[in-house]
mmCIF file of C-alpha atoms in Angstrom:
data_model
loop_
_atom_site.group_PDB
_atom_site.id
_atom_site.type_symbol
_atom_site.label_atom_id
_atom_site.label_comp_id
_atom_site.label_asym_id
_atom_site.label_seq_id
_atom_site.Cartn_x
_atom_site.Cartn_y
_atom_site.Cartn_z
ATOM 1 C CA UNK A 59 -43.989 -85.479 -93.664
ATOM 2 C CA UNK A 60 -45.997 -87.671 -95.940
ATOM 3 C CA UNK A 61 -43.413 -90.677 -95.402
ATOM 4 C CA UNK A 62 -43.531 -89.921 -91.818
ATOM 5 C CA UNK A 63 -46.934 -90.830 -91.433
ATOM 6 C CA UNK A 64 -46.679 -94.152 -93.650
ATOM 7 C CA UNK A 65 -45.699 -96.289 -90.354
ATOM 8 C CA UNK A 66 -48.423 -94.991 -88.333
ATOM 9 C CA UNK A 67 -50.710 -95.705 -91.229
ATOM 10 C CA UNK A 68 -49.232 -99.634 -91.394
ATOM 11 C CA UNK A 69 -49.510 -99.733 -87.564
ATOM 12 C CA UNK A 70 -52.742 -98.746 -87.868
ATOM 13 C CA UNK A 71 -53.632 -101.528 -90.592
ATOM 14 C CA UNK A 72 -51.908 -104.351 -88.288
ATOM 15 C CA UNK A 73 -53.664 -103.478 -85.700
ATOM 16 C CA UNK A 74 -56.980 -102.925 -87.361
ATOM 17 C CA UNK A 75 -56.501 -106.578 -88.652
ATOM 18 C CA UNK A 76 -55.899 -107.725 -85.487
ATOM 19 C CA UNK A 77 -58.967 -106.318 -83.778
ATOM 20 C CA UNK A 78 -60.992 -107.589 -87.133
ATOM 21 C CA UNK A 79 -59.533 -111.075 -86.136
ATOM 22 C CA UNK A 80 -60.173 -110.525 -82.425
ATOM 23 C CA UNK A 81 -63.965 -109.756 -83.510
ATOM 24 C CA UNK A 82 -64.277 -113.011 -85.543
ATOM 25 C CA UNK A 83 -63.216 -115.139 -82.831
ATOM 26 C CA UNK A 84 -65.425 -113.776 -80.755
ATOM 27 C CA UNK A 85 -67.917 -114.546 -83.043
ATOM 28 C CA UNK A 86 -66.868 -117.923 -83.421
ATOM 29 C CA UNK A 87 -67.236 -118.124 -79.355
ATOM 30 C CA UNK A 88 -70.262 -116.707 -78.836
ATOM 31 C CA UNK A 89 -71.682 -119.161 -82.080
ATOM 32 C CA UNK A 90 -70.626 -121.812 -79.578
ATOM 33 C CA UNK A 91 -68.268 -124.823 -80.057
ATOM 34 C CA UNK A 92 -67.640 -125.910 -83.266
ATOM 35 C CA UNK A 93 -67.994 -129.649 -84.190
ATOM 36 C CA UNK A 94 -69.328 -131.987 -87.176
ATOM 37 C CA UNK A 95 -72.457 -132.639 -89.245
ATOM 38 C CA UNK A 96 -71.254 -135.472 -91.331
ATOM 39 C CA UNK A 97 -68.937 -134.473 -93.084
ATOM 40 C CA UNK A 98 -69.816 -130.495 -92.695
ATOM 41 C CA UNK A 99 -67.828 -127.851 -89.881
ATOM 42 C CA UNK A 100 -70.717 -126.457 -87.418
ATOM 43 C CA UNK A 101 -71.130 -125.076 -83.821
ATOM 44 C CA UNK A 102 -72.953 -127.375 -81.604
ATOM 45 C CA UNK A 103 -76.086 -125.872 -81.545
ATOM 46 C CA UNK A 104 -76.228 -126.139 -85.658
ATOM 47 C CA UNK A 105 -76.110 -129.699 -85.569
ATOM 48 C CA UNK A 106 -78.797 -130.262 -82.554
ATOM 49 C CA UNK A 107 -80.955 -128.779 -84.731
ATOM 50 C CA UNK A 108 -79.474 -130.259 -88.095
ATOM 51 C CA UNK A 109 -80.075 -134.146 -86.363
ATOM 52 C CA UNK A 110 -83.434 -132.790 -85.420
ATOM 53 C CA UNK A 111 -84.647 -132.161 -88.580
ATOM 54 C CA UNK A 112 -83.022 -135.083 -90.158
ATOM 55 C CA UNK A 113 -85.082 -137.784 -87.646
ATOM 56 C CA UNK A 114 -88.201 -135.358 -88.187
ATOM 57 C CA UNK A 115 -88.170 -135.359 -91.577
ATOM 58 C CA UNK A 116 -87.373 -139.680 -91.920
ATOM 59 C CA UNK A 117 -89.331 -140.621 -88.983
ATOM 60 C CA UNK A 118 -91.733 -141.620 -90.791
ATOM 61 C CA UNK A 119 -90.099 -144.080 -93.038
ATOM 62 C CA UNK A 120 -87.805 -144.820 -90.120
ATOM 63 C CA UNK A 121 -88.125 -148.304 -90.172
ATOM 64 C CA UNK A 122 -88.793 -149.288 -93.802
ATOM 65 C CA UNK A 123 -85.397 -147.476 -94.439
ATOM 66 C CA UNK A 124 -83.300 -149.565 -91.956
ATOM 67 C CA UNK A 125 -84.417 -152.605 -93.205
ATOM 68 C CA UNK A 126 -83.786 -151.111 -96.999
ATOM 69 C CA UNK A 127 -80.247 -150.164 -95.977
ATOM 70 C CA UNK A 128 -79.510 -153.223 -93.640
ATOM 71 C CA UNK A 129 -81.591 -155.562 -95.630
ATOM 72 C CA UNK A 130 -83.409 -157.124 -92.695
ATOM 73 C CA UNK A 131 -79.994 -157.283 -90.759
ATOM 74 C CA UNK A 132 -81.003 -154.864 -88.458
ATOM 75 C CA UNK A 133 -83.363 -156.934 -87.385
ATOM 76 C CA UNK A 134 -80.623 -159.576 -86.141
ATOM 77 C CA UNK A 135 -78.490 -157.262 -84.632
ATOM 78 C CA UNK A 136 -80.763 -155.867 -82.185
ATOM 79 C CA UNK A 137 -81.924 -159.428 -81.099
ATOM 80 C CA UNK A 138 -78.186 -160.351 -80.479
ATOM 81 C CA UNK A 139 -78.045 -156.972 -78.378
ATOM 82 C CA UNK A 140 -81.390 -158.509 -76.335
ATOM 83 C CA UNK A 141 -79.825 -161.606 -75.851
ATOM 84 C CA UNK A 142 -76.746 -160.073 -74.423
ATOM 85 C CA UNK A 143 -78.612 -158.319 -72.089
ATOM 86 C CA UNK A 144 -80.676 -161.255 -71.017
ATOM 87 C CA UNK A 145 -83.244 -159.583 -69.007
ATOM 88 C CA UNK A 146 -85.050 -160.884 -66.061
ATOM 89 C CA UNK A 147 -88.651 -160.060 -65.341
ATOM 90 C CA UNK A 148 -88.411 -156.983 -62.874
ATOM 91 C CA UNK A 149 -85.984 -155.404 -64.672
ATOM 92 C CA UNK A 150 -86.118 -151.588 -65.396
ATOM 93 C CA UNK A 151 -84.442 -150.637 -68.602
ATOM 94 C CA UNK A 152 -84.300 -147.086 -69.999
ATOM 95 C CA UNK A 153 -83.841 -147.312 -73.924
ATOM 96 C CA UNK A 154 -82.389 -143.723 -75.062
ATOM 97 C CA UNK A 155 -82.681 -142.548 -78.721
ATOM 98 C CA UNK A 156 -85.628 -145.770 -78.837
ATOM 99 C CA UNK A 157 -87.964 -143.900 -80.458
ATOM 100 C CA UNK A 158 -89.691 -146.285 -82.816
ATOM 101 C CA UNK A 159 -89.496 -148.955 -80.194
ATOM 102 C CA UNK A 160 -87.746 -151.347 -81.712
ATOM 103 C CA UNK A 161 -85.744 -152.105 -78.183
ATOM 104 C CA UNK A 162 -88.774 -151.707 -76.540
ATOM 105 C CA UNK A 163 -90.939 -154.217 -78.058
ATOM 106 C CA UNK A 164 -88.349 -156.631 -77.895
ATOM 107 C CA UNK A 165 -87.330 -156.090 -74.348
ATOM 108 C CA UNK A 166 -91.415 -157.330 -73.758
ATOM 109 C CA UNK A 167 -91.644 -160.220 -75.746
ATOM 110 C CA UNK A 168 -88.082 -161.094 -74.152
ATOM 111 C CA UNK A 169 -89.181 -161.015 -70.345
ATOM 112 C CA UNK A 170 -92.782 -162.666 -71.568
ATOM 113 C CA UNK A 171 -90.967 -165.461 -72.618
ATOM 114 C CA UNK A 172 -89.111 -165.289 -69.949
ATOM 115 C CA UNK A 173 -92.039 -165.364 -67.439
ATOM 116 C CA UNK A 174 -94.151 -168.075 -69.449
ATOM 117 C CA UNK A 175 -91.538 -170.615 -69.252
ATOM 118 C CA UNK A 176 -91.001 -169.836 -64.822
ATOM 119 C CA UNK A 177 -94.494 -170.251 -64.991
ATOM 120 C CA UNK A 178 -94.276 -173.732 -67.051
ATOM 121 C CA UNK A 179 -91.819 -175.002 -64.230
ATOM 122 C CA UNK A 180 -93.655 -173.884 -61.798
ATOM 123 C CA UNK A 181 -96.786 -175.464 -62.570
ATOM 124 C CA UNK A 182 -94.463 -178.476 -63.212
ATOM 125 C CA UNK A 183 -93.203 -178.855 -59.703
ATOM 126 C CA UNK A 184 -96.975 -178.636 -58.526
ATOM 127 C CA UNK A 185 -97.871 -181.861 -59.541
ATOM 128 C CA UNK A 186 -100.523 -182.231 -56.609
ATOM 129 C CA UNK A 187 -102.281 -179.198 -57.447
ATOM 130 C CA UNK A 188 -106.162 -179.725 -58.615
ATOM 131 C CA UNK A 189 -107.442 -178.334 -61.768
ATOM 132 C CA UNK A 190 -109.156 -175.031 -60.209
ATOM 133 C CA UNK A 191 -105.729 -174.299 -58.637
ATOM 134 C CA UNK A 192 -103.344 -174.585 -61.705
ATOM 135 C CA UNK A 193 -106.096 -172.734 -63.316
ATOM 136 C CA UNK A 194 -106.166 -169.443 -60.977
ATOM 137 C CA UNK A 195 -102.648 -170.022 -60.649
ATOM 138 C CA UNK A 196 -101.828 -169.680 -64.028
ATOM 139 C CA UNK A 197 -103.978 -166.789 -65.240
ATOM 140 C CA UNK A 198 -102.653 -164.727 -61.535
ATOM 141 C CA UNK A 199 -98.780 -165.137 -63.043
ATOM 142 C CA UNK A 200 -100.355 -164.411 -66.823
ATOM 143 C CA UNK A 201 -101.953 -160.830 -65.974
ATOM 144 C CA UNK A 202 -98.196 -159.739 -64.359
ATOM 145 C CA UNK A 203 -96.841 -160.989 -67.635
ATOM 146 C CA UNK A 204 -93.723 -158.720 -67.023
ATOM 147 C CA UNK A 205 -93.180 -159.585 -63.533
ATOM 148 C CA UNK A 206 -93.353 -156.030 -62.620
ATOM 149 C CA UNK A 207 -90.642 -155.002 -65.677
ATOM 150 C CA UNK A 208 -90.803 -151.512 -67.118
ATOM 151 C CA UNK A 209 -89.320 -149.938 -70.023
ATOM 152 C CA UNK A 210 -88.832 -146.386 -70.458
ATOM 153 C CA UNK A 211 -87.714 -145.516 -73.857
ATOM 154 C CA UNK A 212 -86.609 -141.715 -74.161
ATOM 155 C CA UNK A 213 -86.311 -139.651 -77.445
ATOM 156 C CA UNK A 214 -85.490 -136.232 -77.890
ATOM 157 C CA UNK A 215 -87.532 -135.940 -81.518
ATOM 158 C CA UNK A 216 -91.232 -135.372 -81.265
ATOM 159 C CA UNK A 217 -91.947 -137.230 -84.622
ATOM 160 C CA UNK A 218 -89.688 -140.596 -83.719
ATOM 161 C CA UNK A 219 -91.855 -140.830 -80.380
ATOM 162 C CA UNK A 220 -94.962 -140.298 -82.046
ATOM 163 C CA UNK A 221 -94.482 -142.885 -84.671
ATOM 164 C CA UNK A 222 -93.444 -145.308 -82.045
ATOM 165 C CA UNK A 223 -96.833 -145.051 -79.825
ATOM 166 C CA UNK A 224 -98.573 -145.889 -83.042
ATOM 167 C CA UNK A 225 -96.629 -148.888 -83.659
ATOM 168 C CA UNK A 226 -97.005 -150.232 -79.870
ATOM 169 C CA UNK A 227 -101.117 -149.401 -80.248
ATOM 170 C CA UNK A 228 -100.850 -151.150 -83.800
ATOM 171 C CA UNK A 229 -99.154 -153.927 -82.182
ATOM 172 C CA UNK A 230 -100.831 -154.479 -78.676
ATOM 173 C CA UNK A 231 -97.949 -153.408 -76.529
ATOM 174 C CA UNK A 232 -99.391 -151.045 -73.392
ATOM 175 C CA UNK A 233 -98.147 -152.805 -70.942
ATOM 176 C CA UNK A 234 -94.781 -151.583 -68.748
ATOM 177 C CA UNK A 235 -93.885 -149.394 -71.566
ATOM 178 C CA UNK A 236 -93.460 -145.513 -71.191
ATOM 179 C CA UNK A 237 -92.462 -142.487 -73.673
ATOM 180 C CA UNK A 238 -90.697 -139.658 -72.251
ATOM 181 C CA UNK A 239 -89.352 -136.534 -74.487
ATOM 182 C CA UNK A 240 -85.893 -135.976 -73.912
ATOM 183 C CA UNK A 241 -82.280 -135.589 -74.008
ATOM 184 C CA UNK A 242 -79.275 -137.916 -73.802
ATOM 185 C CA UNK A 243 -77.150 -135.181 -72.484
ATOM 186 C CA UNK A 244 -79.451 -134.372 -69.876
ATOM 187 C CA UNK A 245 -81.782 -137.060 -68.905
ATOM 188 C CA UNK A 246 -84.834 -136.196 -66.850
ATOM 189 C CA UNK A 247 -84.404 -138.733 -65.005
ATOM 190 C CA UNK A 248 -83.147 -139.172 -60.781
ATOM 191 C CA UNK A 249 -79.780 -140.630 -60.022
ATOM 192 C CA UNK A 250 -79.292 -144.469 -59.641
ATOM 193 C CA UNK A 251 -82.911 -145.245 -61.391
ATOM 194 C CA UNK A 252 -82.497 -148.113 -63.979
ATOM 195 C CA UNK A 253 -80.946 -151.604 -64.307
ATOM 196 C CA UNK A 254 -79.862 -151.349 -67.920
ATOM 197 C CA UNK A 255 -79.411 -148.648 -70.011
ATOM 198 C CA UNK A 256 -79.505 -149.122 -73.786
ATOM 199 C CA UNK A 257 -79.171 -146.925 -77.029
ATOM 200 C CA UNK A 258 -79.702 -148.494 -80.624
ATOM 201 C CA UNK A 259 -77.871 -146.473 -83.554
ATOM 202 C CA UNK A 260 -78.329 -143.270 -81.071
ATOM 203 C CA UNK A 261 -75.406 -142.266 -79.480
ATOM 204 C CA UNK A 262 -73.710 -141.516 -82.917
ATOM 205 C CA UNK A 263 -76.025 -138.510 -83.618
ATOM 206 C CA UNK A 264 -75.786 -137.251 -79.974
ATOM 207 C CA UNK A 265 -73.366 -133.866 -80.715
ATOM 208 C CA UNK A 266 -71.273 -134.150 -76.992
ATOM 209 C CA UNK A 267 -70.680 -138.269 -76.583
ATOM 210 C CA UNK A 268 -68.866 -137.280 -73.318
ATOM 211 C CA UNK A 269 -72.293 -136.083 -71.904
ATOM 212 C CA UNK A 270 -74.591 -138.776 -73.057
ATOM 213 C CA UNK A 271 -71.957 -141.190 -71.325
ATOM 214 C CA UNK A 272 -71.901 -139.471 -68.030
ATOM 215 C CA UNK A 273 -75.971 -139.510 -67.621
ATOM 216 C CA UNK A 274 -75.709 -142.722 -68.465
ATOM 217 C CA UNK A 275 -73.674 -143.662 -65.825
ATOM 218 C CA UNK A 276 -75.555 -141.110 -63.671
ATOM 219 C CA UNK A 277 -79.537 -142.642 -64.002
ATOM 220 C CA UNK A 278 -77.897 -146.248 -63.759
ATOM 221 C CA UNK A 279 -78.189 -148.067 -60.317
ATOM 222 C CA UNK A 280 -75.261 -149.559 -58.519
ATOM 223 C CA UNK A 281 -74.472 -152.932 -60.985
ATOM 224 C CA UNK A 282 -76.640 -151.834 -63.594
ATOM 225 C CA UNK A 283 -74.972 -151.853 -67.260
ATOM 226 C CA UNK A 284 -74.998 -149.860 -70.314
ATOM 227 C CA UNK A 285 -75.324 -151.412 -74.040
ATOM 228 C CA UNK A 286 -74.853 -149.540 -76.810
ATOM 229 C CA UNK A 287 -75.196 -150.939 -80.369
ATOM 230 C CA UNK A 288 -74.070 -149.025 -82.751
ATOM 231 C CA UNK A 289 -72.826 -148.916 -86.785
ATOM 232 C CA UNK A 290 -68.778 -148.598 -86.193
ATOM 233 C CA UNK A 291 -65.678 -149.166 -88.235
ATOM 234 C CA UNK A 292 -64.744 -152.594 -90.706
ATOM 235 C CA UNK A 293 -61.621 -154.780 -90.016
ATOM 236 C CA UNK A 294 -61.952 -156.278 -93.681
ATOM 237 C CA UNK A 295 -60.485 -154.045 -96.007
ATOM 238 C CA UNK A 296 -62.166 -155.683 -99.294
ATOM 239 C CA UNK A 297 -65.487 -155.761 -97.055
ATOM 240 C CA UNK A 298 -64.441 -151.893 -96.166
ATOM 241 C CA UNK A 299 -64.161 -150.953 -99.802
ATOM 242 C CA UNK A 300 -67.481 -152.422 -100.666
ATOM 243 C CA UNK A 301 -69.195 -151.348 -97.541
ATOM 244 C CA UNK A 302 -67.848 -147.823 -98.857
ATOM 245 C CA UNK A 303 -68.973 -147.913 -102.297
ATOM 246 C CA UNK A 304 -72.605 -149.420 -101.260
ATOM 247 C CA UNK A 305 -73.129 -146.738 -98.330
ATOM 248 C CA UNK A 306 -72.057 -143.905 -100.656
ATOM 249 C CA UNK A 307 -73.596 -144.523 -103.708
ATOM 250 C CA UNK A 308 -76.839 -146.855 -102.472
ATOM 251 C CA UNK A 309 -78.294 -145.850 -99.914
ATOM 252 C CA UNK A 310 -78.533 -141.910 -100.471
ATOM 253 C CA UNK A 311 -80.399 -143.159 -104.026
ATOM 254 C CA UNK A 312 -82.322 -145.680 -101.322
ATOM 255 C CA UNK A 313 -83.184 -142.312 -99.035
ATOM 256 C CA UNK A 314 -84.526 -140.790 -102.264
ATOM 257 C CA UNK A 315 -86.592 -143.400 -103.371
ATOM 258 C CA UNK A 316 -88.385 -144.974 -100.362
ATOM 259 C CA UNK A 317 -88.277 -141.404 -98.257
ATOM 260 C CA UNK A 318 -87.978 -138.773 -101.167
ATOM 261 C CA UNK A 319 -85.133 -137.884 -98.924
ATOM 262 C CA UNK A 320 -81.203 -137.869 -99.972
ATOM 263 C CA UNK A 321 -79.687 -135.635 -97.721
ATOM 264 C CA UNK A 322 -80.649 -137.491 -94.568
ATOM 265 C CA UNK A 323 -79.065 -140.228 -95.541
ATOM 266 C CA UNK A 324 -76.031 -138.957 -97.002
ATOM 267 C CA UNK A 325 -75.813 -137.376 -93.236
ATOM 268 C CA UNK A 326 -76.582 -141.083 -91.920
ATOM 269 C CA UNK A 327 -74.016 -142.434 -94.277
ATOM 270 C CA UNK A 328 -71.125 -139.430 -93.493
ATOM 271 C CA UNK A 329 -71.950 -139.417 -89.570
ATOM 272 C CA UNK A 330 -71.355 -143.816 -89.476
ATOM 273 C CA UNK A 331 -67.640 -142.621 -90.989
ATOM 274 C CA UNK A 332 -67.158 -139.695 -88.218
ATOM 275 C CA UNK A 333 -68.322 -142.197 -85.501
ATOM 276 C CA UNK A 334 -65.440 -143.083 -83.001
ATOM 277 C CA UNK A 335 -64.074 -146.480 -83.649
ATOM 278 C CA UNK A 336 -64.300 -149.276 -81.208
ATOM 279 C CA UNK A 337 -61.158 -149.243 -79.050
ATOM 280 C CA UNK A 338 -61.657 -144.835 -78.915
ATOM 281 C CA UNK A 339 -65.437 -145.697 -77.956
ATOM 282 C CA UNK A 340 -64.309 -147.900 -75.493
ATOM 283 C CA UNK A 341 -62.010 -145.537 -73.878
ATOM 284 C CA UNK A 342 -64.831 -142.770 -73.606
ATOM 285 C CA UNK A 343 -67.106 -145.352 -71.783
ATOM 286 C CA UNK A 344 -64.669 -146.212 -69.298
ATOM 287 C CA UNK A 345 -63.844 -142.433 -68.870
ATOM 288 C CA UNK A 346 -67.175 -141.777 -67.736
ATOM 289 C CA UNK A 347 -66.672 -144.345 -65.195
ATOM 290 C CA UNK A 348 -67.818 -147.328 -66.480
ATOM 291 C CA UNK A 349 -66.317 -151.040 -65.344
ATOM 292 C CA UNK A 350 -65.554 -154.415 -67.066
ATOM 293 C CA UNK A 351 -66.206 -152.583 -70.577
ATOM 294 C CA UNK A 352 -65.978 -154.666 -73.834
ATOM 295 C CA UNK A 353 -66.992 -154.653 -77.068
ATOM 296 C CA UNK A 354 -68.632 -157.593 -79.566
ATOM 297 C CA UNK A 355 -68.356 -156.987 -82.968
ATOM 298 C CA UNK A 356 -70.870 -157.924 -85.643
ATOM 299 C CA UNK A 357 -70.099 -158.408 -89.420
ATOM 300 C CA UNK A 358 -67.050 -158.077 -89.437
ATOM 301 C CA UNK A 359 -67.025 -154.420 -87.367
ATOM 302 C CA UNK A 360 -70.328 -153.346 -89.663
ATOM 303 C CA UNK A 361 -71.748 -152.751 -86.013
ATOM 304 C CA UNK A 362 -70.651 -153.365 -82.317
ATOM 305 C CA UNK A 363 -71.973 -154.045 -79.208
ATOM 306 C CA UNK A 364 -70.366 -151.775 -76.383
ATOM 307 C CA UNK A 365 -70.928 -153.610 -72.990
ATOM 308 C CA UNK A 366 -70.002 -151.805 -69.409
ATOM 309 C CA UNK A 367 -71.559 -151.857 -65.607
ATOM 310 C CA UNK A 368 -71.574 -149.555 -62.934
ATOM 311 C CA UNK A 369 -70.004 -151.144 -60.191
#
């Protein structure tokens, strides 16, 4: 009777496991999708809040860190990224992820430049103008130094916004510029709003890409263009292999030092490697609907410039 039962009893077990495994998987749905934190396996919602506390916890030393880890390049990229846009005064650009205003600041002094020199020929082809008049001419056209330009930069972390109204009050910029708290995946923003659309060493930390892209294309008007710049993957395999061994063993010791924070950068340094390279990011731009997309690379593929319009 006793060896009878021993089927029922292993039936039992195989089905027990089953229903054990059933349960976990359910638990693995209900933790929500499961994705990456660098290098680390976690759900979606993990690494929102993982990112979060990374950029609250280096905001701070934000920008002393880039130029640490970049040494001042950073600096060059992102005016090679203004120059590709080549703004005109009355352009409205939304800068997502922009939180220090790095973008920002130079999106001003690019359309006051911009403005100053229209002025110059203007005032040029006005040779028969008397004193008074160049005079009121010239300070009318200097107090709409932006020629009605705005910049909206938008930043889901509380600390990288803060930081970066204390820079443009440090720095003088009021002006045309506007903070907004929010999300790449879900802009608060209506349809067909901005000319150009640009995110600086964001989009990488953003956990669903596909989203980001799609509300991108979705707050852009009709000819308006995204530009992302962003670290990506090295052609050079002896640069590679250096780039490796300085991004592993540097600038973690870097994060410790200037920020008293290693772990945020060994994230920034593990997330660079996860990133998409530049023919896959490519593919998810035009995906979302994008036209005309390209891609510049700087350094050797150190960074790239993603390029695409809504047309």
């Amino acid at each position: 009777a006793a060896a009878g039962l021993c089927p029922c009893r292993a039936l039992l077990a195989r089905r027990g496991g089953a229903l054990r495994a059933l349960c976990g998987s359910v638990r693995g749905l209900a933790a929500g999708p499961q994705t990456h934190f660098g290098f680390q396996t976690v759900t979606e919602a993990e690494r929102r809040e993982k990112i979060y506390q990374v950029f609250e916890s280096v905001a701070k030393k934000y920008d002393v860190m880039n130029d640490s880890m970049t040494l001042g390049i950073h600096r060059v990229w992102k005016d090679i990224l203004m120059h590709k846009m080549n703004p005109s005064p009355g352009t409205l650009l939304l800068d997502v992820a922009g939180g220090t205003g790095d973008i920002a600041f130079r999106f001003i002094n690019y359309v006051r430049s911009v403005r100053e020199r229209q002025l110059q020929r203007k005032l040029k082809h006005h040779q028969n103008l008397s004193w008074q008049e160049i005079s009121e001419s010239y300070q009318e056209d200097k107090s709409k130094s932006l020629g009605n330009s705005q910049v909206v930069v938008c930043d889901i972390n509380k600390e990288m916004l803060k930081v970066g109204k204390q820079k443009a009050q440090h720095l003088g910029y009021s002006e045309g510029l506007t903070w907004v708290l929010g999300n790449a995946e879900e802009l608060p923003f209506d349809d067909d709003k901005f000319d150009v659309y640009t995110i600086a060493f964001g989009i990488r930390n953003v956990t669903r890409i596909d989203l980001a892209l799609q509300e991108a294309y979705r707050v852009l008007k009709p000819g308006g263009r995204f530009l992302c710049l962003e670290f990506s993957h090295v052609s050079n395999p002896l640069l590679s292999r250096l780039y490796d061994l300085y991004s592993f063993q540097v600038i973690p010791v870097l994060g410790e030092v200037i920020a008293g924070d290693w772990k945020s950068y060994q994230y920034l340094v593990e997330s660079i490697r996860r990133f998409p390279p530049q023919e896959e990011l490519k593919a998810m731009i035009e995906d979302a609907g994008f036209l005309k997309v390209d891609y510049q690379n700087l350094n050797s593929g150190i960074v790239a410039i993603h390029s695409g319009f809504k047309l």
